[in-house]
Short mmCIF file of C-alpha atoms and ligand atoms in Angstrom, two decimals:
data_model
loop_
_atom_site.label_atom_id
_atom_site.label_comp_id
_atom_site.label_asym_id
_atom_site.label_seq_id
_atom_site.Cartn_x
_atom_site.Cartn_y
_atom_site.Cartn_z
CA MET A 73 -43.73 -14.08 -53.28
CA ALA A 74 -46.62 -16.18 -54.56
CA LYS A 75 -47.42 -15.81 -58.26
CA VAL A 76 -51.09 -15.60 -59.07
CA PRO A 77 -52.82 -16.02 -62.42
CA VAL A 78 -54.66 -12.99 -63.79
CA GLN A 79 -56.95 -13.10 -66.80
CA PHE A 80 -58.86 -10.22 -68.31
CA THR A 81 -59.78 -8.62 -71.61
CA LEU A 82 -57.60 -5.67 -72.52
CA ASN A 83 -58.92 -3.49 -75.32
CA GLY A 84 -60.88 -6.48 -76.61
CA SER A 85 -58.02 -9.04 -76.48
CA GLU A 86 -57.75 -11.83 -73.92
CA LYS A 87 -54.75 -11.50 -71.62
CA ALA A 88 -53.47 -14.12 -69.18
CA GLU A 89 -50.44 -13.54 -66.97
CA PHE A 90 -48.87 -14.65 -63.73
CA VAL A 91 -48.12 -11.72 -61.44
CA ASP A 92 -46.75 -11.39 -57.90
CA SER A 93 -49.69 -11.22 -55.51
CA GLY A 94 -50.26 -7.56 -54.67
CA THR A 95 -49.04 -6.24 -58.04
CA THR A 96 -50.96 -3.16 -59.08
CA LEU A 97 -52.84 -3.20 -62.35
CA LEU A 98 -50.66 -0.30 -63.50
CA ASN A 99 -47.49 -2.33 -63.05
CA ALA A 100 -49.04 -5.44 -64.58
CA LEU A 101 -50.15 -3.51 -67.67
CA ARG A 102 -46.88 -1.67 -68.16
CA ASP A 103 -44.27 -4.22 -67.07
CA LYS A 104 -45.91 -7.55 -67.88
CA ILE A 105 -48.31 -6.89 -70.72
CA GLY A 106 -46.48 -4.02 -72.38
CA ASP A 107 -49.34 -1.51 -72.55
CA THR A 108 -47.53 1.64 -71.46
CA SER A 109 -50.39 4.03 -72.20
CA PRO A 110 -51.44 4.31 -68.52
CA LYS A 111 -48.73 6.43 -66.88
CA GLY A 112 -47.41 6.13 -63.35
CA GLY A 113 -47.33 9.69 -62.05
CA CYS A 114 -47.93 9.70 -58.32
CA HIS A 115 -48.96 6.11 -57.42
CA GLN A 116 -51.11 7.87 -54.81
CA GLY A 117 -54.45 8.27 -56.57
CA THR A 118 -53.90 11.99 -56.96
CA CYS A 119 -52.82 12.65 -60.56
CA GLY A 120 -55.11 10.43 -62.64
CA ALA A 121 -52.36 9.64 -65.19
CA CYS A 122 -52.91 5.91 -64.63
CA SER A 123 -56.69 6.06 -65.30
CA VAL A 124 -58.22 3.06 -67.05
CA ILE A 125 -61.76 1.88 -67.66
CA ILE A 126 -62.71 -1.30 -65.83
CA ASN A 127 -66.10 -2.78 -66.72
CA GLY A 128 -67.26 0.63 -67.93
CA GLU A 129 -66.10 2.53 -64.83
CA LEU A 130 -63.26 4.99 -64.45
CA ARG A 131 -60.61 3.56 -62.10
CA LEU A 132 -57.08 4.29 -61.01
CA SER A 133 -54.82 1.43 -62.03
CA CYS A 134 -52.14 2.45 -59.48
CA LEU A 135 -54.53 1.69 -56.59
CA THR A 136 -56.16 -1.40 -58.14
CA LEU A 137 -54.57 -4.80 -57.57
CA ALA A 138 -54.27 -6.77 -60.82
CA GLU A 139 -55.67 -9.93 -59.28
CA THR A 140 -58.96 -8.18 -58.42
CA CYS A 141 -59.51 -7.68 -62.18
CA ASN A 142 -60.01 -11.35 -63.07
CA GLY A 143 -62.66 -11.61 -65.76
CA ALA A 144 -62.89 -7.84 -66.19
CA ALA A 145 -63.00 -5.83 -69.42
CA ILE A 146 -60.28 -3.17 -69.32
CA THR A 147 -59.86 -0.28 -71.74
CA THR A 148 -56.79 1.93 -72.00
CA THR A 149 -55.98 4.82 -74.33
CA SER A 150 -53.93 2.53 -76.56
CA GLY A 151 -57.10 0.62 -77.45
CA ILE A 152 -59.58 3.32 -78.39
CA ALA A 153 -58.47 4.11 -81.96
CA GLU A 154 -60.35 1.96 -84.46
CA GLY A 155 -58.92 0.61 -87.72
CA GLY A 156 -56.04 3.05 -87.59
CA VAL A 157 -58.40 6.04 -87.16
CA LEU A 158 -57.91 8.09 -84.02
CA HIS A 159 -60.78 8.24 -81.53
CA PRO A 160 -62.58 11.63 -81.74
CA LEU A 161 -61.06 12.55 -78.36
CA GLN A 162 -57.53 11.77 -79.57
CA ARG A 163 -58.18 13.84 -82.73
CA ALA A 164 -59.59 16.74 -80.69
CA PHE A 165 -56.64 16.73 -78.28
CA LEU A 166 -54.31 17.12 -81.27
CA ASP A 167 -56.48 19.75 -82.97
CA THR A 168 -56.83 21.98 -79.89
CA PHE A 169 -53.20 21.60 -78.70
CA ALA A 170 -54.49 20.00 -75.52
CA THR A 171 -51.27 18.01 -75.22
CA GLN A 172 -47.92 19.51 -74.29
CA CYS A 173 -45.56 17.08 -72.55
CA GLY A 174 -48.27 14.47 -73.00
CA PHE A 175 -47.84 12.77 -69.65
CA CYS A 176 -51.37 13.43 -68.44
CA THR A 177 -52.97 12.89 -71.85
CA PRO A 178 -53.83 9.17 -71.73
CA GLY A 179 -55.47 9.61 -68.32
CA MET A 180 -57.33 12.72 -69.44
CA ILE A 181 -58.60 10.96 -72.55
CA ILE A 182 -59.77 7.94 -70.55
CA ALA A 183 -61.60 10.15 -68.01
CA ALA A 184 -63.17 12.10 -70.88
CA LYS A 185 -64.16 8.90 -72.69
CA VAL A 186 -66.09 7.65 -69.66
CA LEU A 187 -67.89 10.99 -69.53
CA LEU A 188 -68.82 10.96 -73.22
CA ASP A 189 -69.88 7.29 -73.05
CA HIS A 190 -72.50 8.26 -70.44
CA THR A 191 -73.10 11.93 -71.32
CA PRO A 192 -72.57 12.48 -75.05
CA ASN A 193 -73.33 16.23 -74.85
CA PRO A 194 -71.78 17.41 -71.58
CA SER A 195 -71.83 20.95 -70.29
CA ARG A 196 -68.55 22.69 -69.55
CA ASP A 197 -69.15 22.10 -65.82
CA GLU A 198 -69.72 18.41 -66.43
CA VAL A 199 -66.40 18.23 -68.30
CA ILE A 200 -64.62 19.98 -65.43
CA GLU A 201 -66.19 17.62 -62.92
CA ALA A 202 -65.27 14.56 -65.01
CA LEU A 203 -61.63 15.66 -65.27
CA SER A 204 -61.35 16.78 -61.67
CA GLY A 205 -59.29 13.73 -60.67
CA ASN A 206 -56.67 14.37 -63.35
CA ILE A 207 -53.77 16.77 -62.99
CA CYS A 208 -52.03 18.52 -65.91
CA ARG A 209 -48.93 20.59 -65.19
CA CYS A 210 -48.56 22.03 -68.71
CA THR A 211 -51.69 23.13 -70.50
CA GLY A 212 -53.61 25.16 -67.93
CA TYR A 213 -56.59 22.82 -68.54
CA GLU A 214 -58.50 25.15 -70.87
CA PRO A 215 -57.34 23.45 -74.11
CA ILE A 216 -58.23 20.08 -72.56
CA ILE A 217 -61.74 21.23 -71.70
CA GLN A 218 -62.08 22.62 -75.24
CA ALA A 219 -60.86 19.31 -76.70
CA VAL A 220 -63.48 17.32 -74.81
CA LEU A 221 -66.25 19.73 -75.83
CA LEU A 222 -65.03 19.58 -79.44
CA ALA A 223 -65.02 15.77 -79.43
CA ALA A 224 -68.54 15.80 -77.98
CA ARG A 225 -69.70 18.11 -80.79
CA ALA A 226 -67.97 15.93 -83.39
CA ASN A 227 -69.71 12.90 -81.93
CA SER A 228 -73.16 14.50 -81.99
CA GLN A 229 -72.62 15.68 -85.59
CA ASN A 230 -71.67 12.14 -86.60
CA ALA A 231 -74.76 10.81 -84.88
CA ALA A 232 -77.04 13.40 -86.58
CA MET B 281 -44.14 -3.79 -52.91
CA ALA B 282 -44.66 -7.13 -51.22
CA LEU B 283 -48.34 -7.54 -50.57
CA ALA B 284 -50.14 -10.83 -50.72
CA LEU B 285 -53.89 -10.64 -51.25
CA ARG B 286 -56.15 -13.42 -50.08
CA THR B 287 -59.75 -13.52 -51.24
CA PHE B 288 -62.52 -15.31 -49.33
CA ALA B 289 -66.12 -16.03 -50.28
CA THR B 290 -67.36 -15.49 -46.73
CA VAL B 291 -66.78 -12.68 -44.25
CA LYS B 292 -66.25 -15.29 -41.54
CA ASP B 293 -63.22 -16.83 -43.30
CA ALA B 294 -61.85 -13.40 -44.19
CA ASN B 295 -62.21 -12.36 -40.53
CA THR B 296 -60.13 -15.35 -39.43
CA ALA B 297 -57.42 -14.51 -41.99
CA LEU B 298 -57.41 -10.87 -40.85
CA ARG B 299 -56.09 -11.96 -37.44
CA SER B 300 -52.53 -12.49 -38.77
CA THR B 301 -50.16 -9.65 -37.96
CA GLY B 302 -49.57 -7.10 -40.71
CA THR B 303 -52.81 -8.02 -42.45
CA ARG B 304 -55.34 -5.36 -43.42
CA TYR B 305 -58.72 -5.56 -45.07
CA LEU B 306 -58.87 -4.37 -48.70
CA GLY B 307 -61.90 -2.23 -49.43
CA GLY B 308 -61.52 -0.02 -52.49
CA GLY B 309 -57.78 0.21 -51.79
CA THR B 310 -57.63 4.00 -52.12
CA LEU B 311 -55.89 4.32 -48.77
CA VAL B 312 -54.43 0.92 -48.09
CA VAL B 313 -52.86 0.35 -51.55
CA ARG B 314 -51.74 3.96 -51.55
CA ALA B 315 -50.00 3.34 -48.21
CA ALA B 316 -48.27 0.25 -49.63
CA ASN B 317 -47.19 2.20 -52.75
CA GLU B 318 -45.76 4.82 -50.42
CA GLY B 319 -43.62 2.18 -48.74
CA ASP B 320 -45.67 1.52 -45.60
CA VAL B 321 -44.12 -1.79 -44.57
CA SER B 322 -46.59 -2.30 -41.72
CA VAL B 323 -48.94 -3.77 -44.34
CA SER B 324 -47.68 -7.13 -45.54
CA GLY B 325 -50.90 -8.86 -46.44
CA LEU B 326 -54.38 -7.94 -47.58
CA VAL B 327 -57.62 -9.80 -47.16
CA ARG B 328 -60.93 -9.28 -48.87
CA SER B 329 -64.28 -10.98 -49.08
CA THR B 330 -66.40 -11.23 -52.20
CA ASP B 331 -69.61 -11.93 -50.23
CA PRO B 332 -72.33 -10.21 -52.35
CA ALA B 333 -74.07 -8.94 -49.19
CA LEU B 334 -71.15 -6.55 -48.73
CA SER B 335 -72.13 -4.78 -51.96
CA ALA B 336 -75.88 -4.58 -51.31
CA ILE B 337 -77.97 -1.49 -50.64
CA GLU B 338 -81.36 -2.05 -48.99
CA VAL B 339 -83.80 0.80 -48.61
CA ALA B 340 -87.15 -0.13 -47.06
CA GLY B 341 -89.56 1.03 -44.36
CA GLY B 342 -87.75 4.32 -43.80
CA LYS B 343 -84.44 2.54 -43.09
CA ALA B 344 -81.33 2.04 -45.16
CA ARG B 345 -78.62 -0.59 -44.91
CA ILE B 346 -75.51 -0.08 -47.01
CA GLY B 347 -72.99 -2.91 -47.40
CA ALA B 348 -69.43 -2.00 -46.46
CA SER B 349 -68.11 -2.57 -50.02
CA VAL B 350 -70.65 -0.20 -51.58
CA THR B 351 -68.83 2.65 -53.32
CA MET B 352 -69.46 6.37 -53.06
CA ALA B 353 -70.49 6.37 -56.75
CA ALA B 354 -73.12 3.69 -56.06
CA ILE B 355 -74.54 5.70 -53.16
CA ALA B 356 -74.56 8.94 -55.17
CA GLY B 357 -76.49 7.18 -57.94
CA HIS B 358 -79.01 5.30 -55.78
CA PRO B 359 -82.55 6.70 -56.10
CA GLY B 360 -83.45 5.82 -52.50
CA LEU B 361 -80.45 7.63 -50.99
CA GLY B 362 -80.98 11.04 -52.57
CA ALA B 363 -80.44 12.99 -49.33
CA LEU B 364 -77.01 11.39 -48.93
CA ALA B 365 -75.86 11.89 -52.52
CA LYS B 366 -74.18 15.19 -51.71
CA ALA B 367 -72.05 13.61 -49.00
CA ALA B 368 -71.05 10.69 -51.27
CA ARG B 369 -70.18 13.08 -54.11
CA ALA B 370 -67.96 15.02 -51.72
CA VAL B 371 -65.45 12.17 -51.63
CA GLY B 372 -62.57 12.62 -54.12
CA GLY B 373 -62.84 12.79 -57.90
CA PRO B 374 -64.88 10.44 -60.12
CA ALA B 375 -62.33 7.58 -60.17
CA ILE B 376 -61.89 7.71 -56.38
CA ARG B 377 -65.69 7.61 -55.94
CA ASN B 378 -65.84 4.48 -58.11
CA MET B 379 -63.40 2.78 -55.75
CA ALA B 380 -63.84 4.34 -52.27
CA THR B 381 -66.10 2.22 -50.06
CA VAL B 382 -68.30 3.06 -47.10
CA GLY B 383 -66.34 0.61 -44.94
CA GLY B 384 -63.03 2.28 -45.81
CA ASN B 385 -64.40 5.77 -45.17
CA LEU B 386 -65.13 4.81 -41.55
CA PHE B 387 -61.39 4.24 -41.06
CA ALA B 388 -60.15 7.20 -43.10
CA PRO B 389 -58.14 9.66 -40.97
CA ALA B 390 -58.88 13.41 -41.22
CA PRO B 391 -58.92 15.27 -43.60
CA TYR B 392 -60.71 12.26 -45.09
CA GLY B 393 -63.84 10.61 -43.78
CA ASP B 394 -66.40 13.01 -45.26
CA PHE B 395 -69.01 10.29 -45.63
CA ALA B 396 -68.41 9.11 -42.07
CA VAL B 397 -69.33 12.65 -40.95
CA ALA B 398 -72.72 12.20 -42.63
CA LEU B 399 -73.16 8.76 -41.05
CA LEU B 400 -72.31 10.17 -37.62
CA ALA B 401 -74.98 12.86 -37.93
CA LEU B 402 -77.42 10.15 -38.99
CA ASP B 403 -76.51 8.19 -35.84
CA ALA B 404 -75.82 5.11 -37.97
CA THR B 405 -75.23 1.63 -36.63
CA VAL B 406 -72.06 -0.17 -37.74
CA SER B 407 -72.30 -3.96 -38.15
CA THR B 408 -69.56 -6.57 -37.98
CA ASP B 409 -69.83 -10.34 -37.63
CA ASP B 410 -69.51 -9.78 -33.86
CA GLY B 411 -72.60 -7.57 -33.68
CA GLU B 412 -73.69 -3.98 -33.97
CA LEU B 413 -72.28 -0.77 -32.52
CA PRO B 414 -73.46 2.85 -32.54
CA ILE B 415 -71.16 4.71 -34.96
CA GLU B 416 -69.92 7.06 -32.25
CA ILE B 417 -68.56 4.17 -30.20
CA PHE B 418 -67.26 2.44 -33.32
CA LEU B 419 -65.30 5.54 -34.37
CA ALA B 420 -63.89 6.07 -30.90
CA ASN B 421 -62.48 2.51 -30.87
CA ARG B 422 -61.69 2.06 -34.54
CA ASN B 423 -57.91 1.82 -34.07
CA ASP B 424 -58.39 -1.38 -32.09
CA SER B 425 -61.09 -2.79 -34.34
CA ARG B 426 -59.97 -6.02 -36.01
CA ALA B 427 -63.33 -7.19 -37.35
CA ILE B 428 -64.52 -6.61 -40.90
CA VAL B 429 -67.31 -4.05 -41.06
CA THR B 430 -70.15 -5.63 -43.01
CA SER B 431 -72.66 -2.77 -43.27
CA VAL B 432 -73.92 0.52 -41.90
CA SER B 433 -77.60 1.18 -41.28
CA PHE B 434 -79.61 4.24 -40.34
CA THR B 435 -83.04 5.82 -40.41
CA LEU B 436 -83.62 7.73 -43.63
CA GLN B 437 -84.08 11.46 -43.25
CA LYS B 438 -86.21 13.69 -45.38
CA ALA B 439 -84.03 15.84 -47.64
CA GLU B 440 -84.87 19.00 -45.67
CA GLY B 441 -83.96 17.37 -42.32
CA PHE B 442 -80.43 16.35 -43.40
CA ARG B 443 -77.82 18.95 -44.25
CA PHE B 444 -74.27 18.43 -45.43
CA LEU B 445 -71.49 20.83 -46.28
CA LYS B 446 -67.92 20.21 -47.36
CA VAL B 447 -65.59 23.19 -47.43
CA SER B 448 -62.55 22.83 -49.68
CA ARG B 449 -60.18 25.19 -51.44
CA VAL B 450 -59.89 23.39 -54.78
CA LYS B 451 -63.22 22.85 -56.51
CA PRO B 452 -64.72 20.46 -57.34
CA LYS B 453 -62.62 17.80 -55.63
CA GLY B 454 -60.17 19.24 -53.11
CA VAL B 455 -59.86 17.65 -49.69
CA SER B 456 -61.77 19.16 -46.79
CA VAL B 457 -60.92 22.24 -44.85
CA LEU B 458 -63.82 20.91 -42.85
CA SER B 459 -67.07 19.07 -43.38
CA ILE B 460 -70.30 19.34 -41.42
CA ALA B 461 -73.46 17.23 -41.39
CA ALA B 462 -76.59 17.95 -39.40
CA VAL B 463 -79.87 16.20 -38.76
CA LEU B 464 -82.37 18.70 -37.44
CA GLU B 465 -85.99 18.24 -36.39
CA ARG B 466 -88.30 21.12 -35.71
CA ALA B 467 -91.43 21.45 -33.59
CA GLY B 468 -94.64 22.97 -34.94
CA ASP B 469 -93.55 26.45 -33.82
CA GLY B 470 -90.35 26.15 -35.87
CA THR B 471 -88.00 25.72 -32.91
CA VAL B 472 -85.41 22.97 -32.99
CA SER B 473 -86.68 19.87 -31.17
CA SER B 474 -83.68 17.64 -31.86
CA ALA B 475 -80.24 18.25 -33.36
CA ARG B 476 -77.30 16.06 -34.25
CA ILE B 477 -74.31 17.86 -35.70
CA ALA B 478 -71.16 16.05 -36.86
CA LEU B 479 -67.86 17.66 -37.78
CA GLY B 480 -64.98 16.48 -39.97
CA CYS B 481 -61.36 17.73 -39.63
CA MET B 482 -62.13 19.08 -36.16
CA ALA B 483 -60.29 16.09 -34.63
CA ASP B 484 -58.39 13.10 -36.06
CA ARG B 485 -61.77 11.57 -36.91
CA SER B 486 -65.40 12.67 -37.23
CA MET B 487 -66.85 14.01 -33.97
CA ARG B 488 -70.20 15.30 -32.68
CA ALA B 489 -70.58 19.00 -31.79
CA LYS B 490 -72.50 18.18 -28.61
CA ALA B 491 -72.31 21.61 -27.00
CA ALA B 492 -73.72 23.26 -30.12
CA GLU B 493 -76.45 20.62 -30.39
CA LYS B 494 -77.53 21.25 -26.80
CA VAL B 495 -77.84 25.01 -27.03
CA LEU B 496 -79.69 24.76 -30.33
CA LEU B 497 -82.64 22.98 -28.69
CA GLY B 498 -85.70 25.21 -28.41
CA ARG B 499 -84.11 27.87 -30.64
CA THR B 500 -85.21 29.05 -34.03
CA LEU B 501 -82.98 28.63 -37.08
CA ASP B 502 -82.34 32.31 -37.65
CA ARG B 503 -79.28 34.47 -37.07
CA HIS B 504 -80.27 35.27 -33.49
CA GLY B 505 -81.41 31.73 -32.63
CA ILE B 506 -78.21 30.03 -33.77
CA ALA B 507 -75.74 32.53 -32.23
CA ALA B 508 -75.20 30.52 -29.04
CA ALA B 509 -74.71 27.30 -31.03
CA LEU B 510 -72.05 28.96 -33.19
CA ALA B 511 -70.27 30.24 -30.09
CA ALA B 512 -70.28 26.71 -28.63
CA ALA B 513 -69.34 24.87 -31.84
CA GLY B 514 -65.61 24.73 -31.12
CA GLN B 515 -65.98 23.16 -27.66
CA GLY B 516 -64.10 19.88 -27.39
CA THR B 517 -62.58 20.15 -30.86
CA SER B 518 -58.90 19.77 -31.66
CA PRO B 519 -58.68 20.49 -35.39
CA ILE B 520 -55.98 18.96 -37.54
CA THR B 521 -53.23 20.95 -39.24
CA ASP B 522 -52.30 19.89 -42.76
CA PRO B 523 -51.18 21.58 -46.00
CA ILE B 524 -54.78 22.66 -46.64
CA ALA B 525 -55.37 24.55 -43.40
CA SER B 526 -53.96 25.05 -39.93
CA ALA B 527 -55.83 24.07 -36.77
CA TRP B 528 -56.21 27.79 -36.00
CA TYR B 529 -57.80 28.48 -39.38
CA ARG B 530 -60.17 25.55 -39.12
CA ALA B 531 -61.27 26.67 -35.64
CA GLU B 532 -61.80 30.24 -36.89
CA VAL B 533 -63.98 29.30 -39.85
CA LEU B 534 -66.03 26.56 -38.19
CA PRO B 535 -68.70 28.95 -36.81
CA VAL B 536 -68.94 30.70 -40.18
CA HIS B 537 -69.63 27.50 -42.10
CA LEU B 538 -71.84 26.01 -39.40
CA GLY B 539 -73.86 29.22 -39.52
CA ARG B 540 -74.27 28.91 -43.29
CA LEU B 541 -75.36 25.30 -42.94
CA LEU B 542 -77.90 26.04 -40.21
CA LEU B 543 -79.36 29.00 -42.10
CA SER B 544 -79.44 27.21 -45.46
C1 FAD C 729 -56.73 11.21 -54.29
C2 FAD C 729 -57.60 10.87 -53.11
C3 FAD C 729 -58.61 11.74 -52.74
C4 FAD C 729 -59.43 11.44 -51.67
N1 FAD C 729 -60.42 12.33 -51.34
C5 FAD C 729 -61.22 12.05 -50.30
C6 FAD C 729 -62.24 12.96 -49.91
O1 FAD C 729 -62.43 14.01 -50.52
N2 FAD C 729 -63.02 12.63 -48.86
C7 FAD C 729 -62.85 11.47 -48.15
O2 FAD C 729 -63.61 11.22 -47.23
N3 FAD C 729 -61.89 10.60 -48.49
C8 FAD C 729 -61.07 10.86 -49.54
N4 FAD C 729 -60.08 9.98 -49.86
C9 FAD C 729 -59.81 8.84 -48.99
C10 FAD C 729 -60.49 7.54 -49.39
O3 FAD C 729 -60.58 7.41 -50.79
C11 FAD C 729 -61.89 7.38 -48.82
O4 FAD C 729 -61.90 7.77 -47.47
C12 FAD C 729 -62.45 5.96 -48.97
O5 FAD C 729 -63.79 5.94 -48.56
C13 FAD C 729 -61.65 4.89 -48.28
O6 FAD C 729 -62.26 3.67 -48.63
P1 FAD C 729 -61.50 2.46 -49.33
O7 FAD C 729 -62.49 1.38 -49.52
O8 FAD C 729 -60.76 2.86 -50.53
O9 FAD C 729 -60.47 2.09 -48.19
P2 FAD C 729 -59.23 1.09 -48.20
O10 FAD C 729 -58.03 1.81 -48.67
O11 FAD C 729 -59.58 -0.18 -48.88
O12 FAD C 729 -59.14 0.84 -46.64
C14 FAD C 729 -58.83 1.88 -45.71
C15 FAD C 729 -58.70 1.28 -44.31
O13 FAD C 729 -59.96 0.81 -43.88
C16 FAD C 729 -59.91 -0.58 -43.62
N5 FAD C 729 -61.15 -1.16 -44.15
C17 FAD C 729 -61.72 -0.91 -45.37
N6 FAD C 729 -62.90 -1.54 -45.47
C18 FAD C 729 -63.07 -2.21 -44.30
C19 FAD C 729 -64.10 -3.07 -43.80
N7 FAD C 729 -65.19 -3.36 -44.51
N8 FAD C 729 -63.94 -3.59 -42.58
C20 FAD C 729 -62.85 -3.31 -41.82
N9 FAD C 729 -61.85 -2.52 -42.25
C21 FAD C 729 -61.96 -1.97 -43.47
C22 FAD C 729 -58.68 -1.08 -44.38
O14 FAD C 729 -58.14 -2.24 -43.83
C23 FAD C 729 -57.75 0.09 -44.27
O15 FAD C 729 -57.10 0.07 -43.04
C24 FAD C 729 -59.25 10.24 -50.95
C25 FAD C 729 -58.23 9.35 -51.32
C26 FAD C 729 -57.41 9.65 -52.39
C27 FAD C 729 -56.35 8.68 -52.78
S1 FES C 730 -50.37 7.27 -60.83
FE1 FES C 730 -52.37 6.65 -60.34
S2 FES C 730 -53.32 8.50 -59.79
FE2 FES C 730 -51.26 9.13 -60.12
S1 FES C 731 -49.54 18.00 -71.02
FE1 FES C 731 -47.93 17.89 -69.58
S2 FES C 731 -48.96 17.24 -67.78
FE2 FES C 731 -50.56 17.65 -69.12
#
């Protein structure tokens, strides 16, 4: 299998790797680069656990081939805390018990981050819509929705 | 997974590469990479083209041309394609819409292909390097199609002339029980002067409800006027059965949802 070079920015740091052609971004991140925050749940595009942000857009890393990401800026949940301080979404997920087994959490947080980046004060329906590609088998979703709304409020208070 | 991807600057070169056995075109990858992840060994190689024309949207003079690599999210957000936004937003969740392309939706088997249903009602033209085809003919022959789709084009409809409905069990992003799109024109007296109705999940791919279209002509869009069209809607259909709904259920509810769409 031909190895191909892949170069992108991951959470602000330059990464360069050789991967087998056809390797998914999920596998490249987890197995080659060592960022295990995106989770492999279904590998079918259905669960959202592998969600990452590519050039500002929410994407599924299990369905994205690593070599199509050359030159891209990629963000994962492991890169959103700053200076050792949790991102408001990470804090809110802890504070509202929005995490149980935690498997869906990185994908949920990434989907919520894209929402808040574009819509800092979302309605409940907008939160539901934004998380509609992410499955959680533990929490019943309500604490997750509350966490995102709480993080949005925290953000707007900081901005005020 | 053993998949080699080859990237070409031009559609022409990508088309040549696509001729090798086991090679498929990579659009957004939501179906083809998923198939490979699932262990579909019929796909051994992928080809794509980075030609910028494939990602262009042109809206001018009452016509629209959408490049095959344009995503559902880009269509939903385009100010000139407002009437179609509902159909683009009907495809998957937000991440899927950022990846799913128009080109890929034309090949998506039922229960997918919601956007293709809209394009069929719009009587779109599908372009490849070999030329142009009416979408109905393209869809009928898509299993044998080996050429890269480069764009789809159609005449823009006023928002009130184009109607789209996706019926699903899980809101907001469940897959379709069925989807329906209609382009309706009315004469001065309010009767229907032309009708194109397309159905999703009523066969393995999007299909026109020709019997319903025919009996709708000259009728008014009220409960009495549409009754014959609802009775004819199932003609020629062979709905799919999947975990979402059986063929029987889909056939039963088609007239109900078509009625709602026509009266909306
Ligand atoms: C979780 C999930 C939910 C989904 N929900 C929906 C839904 O609600 N509604 C819906 O309609 N679909 C849905 N889909 C299916 C799919 O995402 C869409 O149909 C999408 O538009 C397919 O486009 P793509 O670019 O990702 O296709 P790809 O996977 O890239 O390609 C699909 C097929 O089309 C061929 N192809 C792609 N582009 C071209 C081209 N330009 N020329 C020639 N051949 C081409 C490929 O070779 C392949 O055979 C869903 C998929 C997933 C994984
Ligand atoms: S692992 Fe990617 S969507 Fe489930
Ligand atoms: S916390 Fe377990 S899947 Fe969501």
